[in-house]
Coordinates of C-alpha atoms in Angstrom, one line a residue:
M1 CA 0.0 0.0 0.0
T2 CA 1.4 3.3 -1.0
A3 CA 2.0 5.8 2.0
V4 CA 0.0 9.0 1.7
P5 CA 2.2 12.0 2.4
L6 CA 1.2 14.0 5.5
K7 CA 0.6 17.8 5.8
A8 CA 0.8 19.6 9.0
V9 CA -1.9 22.3 10.1
T10 CA 0.3 25.4 9.8
L11 CA -1.9 27.5 11.9
T12 CA 0.0 26.5 15.1
H13 CA 2.9 24.5 13.5
V14 CA 6.0 26.6 14.8
R15 CA 9.4 25.0 15.1
Y16 CA 12.7 26.2 16.8
Q17 CA 16.0 24.8 17.5
K18 CA 16.2 22.7 20.6
G19 CA 17.9 24.4 23.4
D20 CA 17.5 27.9 21.7
Q21 CA 15.7 29.9 24.6
L22 CA 15.3 33.0 22.3
G23 CA 13.9 30.7 19.6
H24 CA 11.4 29.2 22.1
F25 CA 10.1 32.7 23.2
L26 CA 10.0 33.8 19.5
A27 CA 8.0 30.6 18.5
W28 CA 5.3 31.8 21.0
V29 CA 5.5 35.3 19.8
S30 CA 4.8 33.8 16.2
L31 CA 1.5 32.5 17.4
I32 CA 0.2 36.0 18.6
P33 CA -2.1 36.3 15.5
V34 CA -3.8 33.1 16.4
F35 CA -4.2 34.4 20.2
I36 CA -5.6 37.7 18.8
S37 CA -8.1 35.9 16.4
L38 CA -9.2 33.1 18.7
G39 CA -8.8 34.9 22.2
G40 CA -9.3 38.5 21.4
F41 CA -12.0 38.7 18.7
V42 CA -14.0 35.7 19.8
S43 CA -14.0 37.1 23.4
H44 CA -14.9 40.6 21.9
F45 CA -17.9 39.2 20.1
I46 CA -19.2 37.2 23.0
F47 CA -18.9 40.0 25.7
R48 CA -18.9 43.3 23.9
R49 CA -20.5 42.9 20.3
E50 CA -19.2 46.3 19.1
L51 CA -19.6 47.0 15.5
Q52 CA -16.1 48.6 15.3
G53 CA -14.6 45.4 16.4
F54 CA -16.8 43.4 14.0
F55 CA -15.6 45.3 11.0
F56 CA -11.9 45.3 12.3
A57 CA -12.2 41.4 12.2
I58 CA -13.7 41.3 8.8
G59 CA -10.9 43.6 7.5
L60 CA -8.4 41.3 8.9
I61 CA -10.0 38.3 7.3
I62 CA -10.1 40.1 3.9
S63 CA -6.5 40.9 4.3
Q64 CA -5.5 37.3 4.8
F65 CA -7.4 36.3 1.7
I66 CA -5.7 38.9 -0.2
N67 CA -2.4 37.6 1.2
E68 CA -3.1 34.0 0.1
F69 CA -4.1 35.3 -3.5
I70 CA -0.9 37.2 -3.8
K71 CA 1.2 34.1 -2.6
R72 CA -0.5 31.9 -5.0
N73 CA 0.3 34.3 -7.9
V74 CA 3.8 35.3 -7.0
Q75 CA 4.8 31.8 -5.8
Q76 CA 8.1 33.0 -4.3
A77 CA 9.8 30.2 -2.2
R78 CA 10.5 30.3 1.5
P79 CA 14.2 30.4 2.5
E80 CA 16.3 27.2 2.4
T81 CA 15.6 26.5 6.2
C82 CA 12.0 25.5 4.9
L83 CA 13.3 21.9 4.6
L84 CA 14.0 21.6 8.3
L85 CA 10.6 23.3 9.2
E86 CA 8.6 21.2 6.6
M87 CA 7.2 24.3 5.0
C88 CA 8.6 24.2 1.5
D89 CA 5.3 23.3 0.0
S90 CA 3.9 26.8 0.8
H91 CA 5.0 30.2 -0.5
G92 CA 6.7 32.9 1.4
W93 CA 5.9 36.3 -0.2
P94 CA 4.5 38.2 1.5
S95 CA 4.5 37.1 5.0
S96 CA 0.9 36.6 6.3
H97 CA 2.0 36.9 10.0
S98 CA 3.6 40.4 9.2
Q99 CA 0.7 41.4 7.1
Y100 CA -1.7 40.4 9.9
M101 CA 0.1 42.1 12.8
F102 CA 0.9 45.4 11.1
F103 CA -2.8 45.5 9.8
F104 CA -3.8 45.2 13.5
A105 CA -1.2 47.7 14.7
V106 CA -2.2 50.4 12.2
Y107 CA -5.9 49.8 12.5
F108 CA -5.6 49.9 16.5
S109 CA -3.5 53.0 16.3
L110 CA -6.1 54.8 14.1
L111 CA -8.8 53.6 16.5
N112 CA -6.9 55.3 19.4
C113 CA -6.1 58.4 17.5
K114 CA -9.8 58.8 16.9
G115 CA -10.7 58.1 20.4
I116 CA -12.5 54.8 19.8
G117 CA -12.0 52.0 22.3
P118 CA -12.5 51.0 25.9
W119 CA -9.0 51.8 27.1
G120 CA -9.3 55.2 28.4
I121 CA -7.3 58.3 27.2
K122 CA -4.5 57.6 29.8
N123 CA -3.8 54.1 28.5
R124 CA -4.0 54.7 24.8
W125 CA -0.3 55.4 24.6
F126 CA 0.6 52.2 26.3
M127 CA -1.7 50.1 24.0
N128 CA -0.1 51.9 20.9
V129 CA 3.5 51.0 22.2
L130 CA 2.3 47.4 23.0
H131 CA 0.7 46.3 19.6
W132 CA 3.5 47.9 17.5
S133 CA 6.1 46.2 19.6
L134 CA 4.3 43.0 19.2
A135 CA 4.1 43.6 15.4
V136 CA 7.9 44.1 15.2
L137 CA 8.4 41.1 17.3
T138 CA 6.3 38.9 15.2
M139 CA 8.1 40.1 12.1
Y140 CA 11.5 39.5 13.7
S141 CA 10.4 36.0 14.8
R142 CA 9.4 34.7 11.3
V143 CA 13.1 35.6 10.0
Y144 CA 14.7 34.4 13.1
L145 CA 12.9 30.9 13.0
G146 CA 13.7 30.6 9.3
Y147 CA 10.1 30.8 7.9
H148 CA 10.7 34.0 5.9
T149 CA 13.4 36.3 4.3
L150 CA 13.7 39.9 5.3
A151 CA 12.1 40.9 2.0
Q152 CA 9.0 38.7 2.7
V153 CA 8.4 40.0 6.1
F154 CA 8.8 43.7 5.0
A155 CA 6.5 43.1 2.2
G156 CA 4.0 41.7 4.4
A157 CA 4.3 44.6 6.9
T158 CA 4.0 47.2 4.1
L159 CA 0.8 45.5 2.8
G160 CA -0.6 45.3 6.2
I161 CA -0.1 49.0 7.0
L162 CA -1.7 49.9 3.6
F163 CA -4.6 47.5 3.8
G164 CA -5.1 48.5 7.5
A165 CA -5.3 52.2 6.8
A166 CA -7.5 51.8 3.7
W167 CA -9.8 49.5 5.5
F168 CA -10.1 51.9 8.3
W169 CA -11.0 54.7 6.1
V170 CA -13.6 52.6 4.3
V171 CA -15.3 51.5 7.7
N172 CA -15.3 55.0 9.3
S173 CA -16.1 56.9 6.1
V174 CA -18.5 54.7 4.3
F175 CA -19.8 51.9 6.7
F176 CA -20.2 54.0 9.8
C177 CA -23.1 55.9 8.3
Y178 CA -24.9 52.5 8.5
F179 CA -24.0 51.7 12.1
P180 CA -27.3 53.2 13.6
A181 CA -29.4 51.2 11.0
I182 CA -27.5 47.9 11.8
E183 CA -28.2 48.6 15.6
A184 CA -31.7 49.1 15.1
S185 CA -32.3 46.3 12.7
S186 CA -33.9 43.0 13.9
L187 CA -30.5 41.1 13.6
G188 CA -28.8 44.0 15.6
R189 CA -31.3 43.9 18.3
Y190 CA -31.3 40.1 18.6
F191 CA -27.6 39.9 18.9
C192 CA -27.3 43.2 20.9
L193 CA -24.9 44.8 18.3
K194 CA -23.9 48.3 19.3
D195 CA -21.6 51.2 18.4
T196 CA -20.0 53.2 21.3
S197 CA -17.5 55.0 19.2
H198 CA -19.2 58.3 20.0
I199 CA -18.4 57.8 23.8
P200 CA -14.9 59.2 24.7
D201 CA -14.2 56.9 27.6
V202 CA -16.3 53.7 27.2
L203 CA -14.7 51.8 30.2
K204 CA -15.4 54.8 32.6
F205 CA -18.9 55.2 31.0
E206 CA -19.9 51.5 31.5
Y207 CA -18.3 51.5 35.0
D208 CA -20.4 54.5 36.1
N209 CA -23.7 53.2 34.6
A210 CA -23.1 49.9 36.1
R211 CA -22.5 51.4 39.6
A212 CA -25.5 53.6 39.2
A213 CA -27.8 50.7 38.2
R214 CA -26.4 48.6 41.3
N215 CA -27.1 51.5 43.5
K216 CA -30.6 51.9 42.2
A217 CA -31.3 48.2 42.7
C218 CA -30.1 48.3 46.3
K219 CA -32.4 51.3 47.0
T220 CA -35.4 49.5 45.4
N221 CA -34.9 46.4 47.4

């Protein structure tokens, strides 16, 4: 019986040299896009259901489809280290990890500049530094671990920045006008979809209203 070749699920398939502590750390860094997608956005949809977050995620998904389309047409090989990583059957230009993280970083920064988000004014500078640092670290990890060349990660970063900025403009200049209609729709009411981008400090707003509702309930009882 002929053995059928096996293929790994590359979503979490990250390798590093045994005993390399930096490589071990960067292997986890390389998984940040997975953590953001499965942990960040899924949690956001369950607990917050913000339209800004919903369209943010849609943009990231579209960006990844564009990345895959470009890879299949350009068909640039990964570096020679792909043999050890068992990744030579996939293409390397542009890096999808870099494109994802820089799309995320630029979109998040533009949200902060516009004052949208639950972080509060005082914490926005910290969030900007954090996600740009994670983007650069992720880009570096893909080169260090041997999955991409410098040209491939810089191409991914450039496309991520361009697509992220373009999608932010589309959402907040075109789709934003339809947010009230989406909120008022039967689907919006059923799933409790909302837009709080007009509130300067959402975290403080929700905290104050939650405390006020608790105090009112206590007085009623």
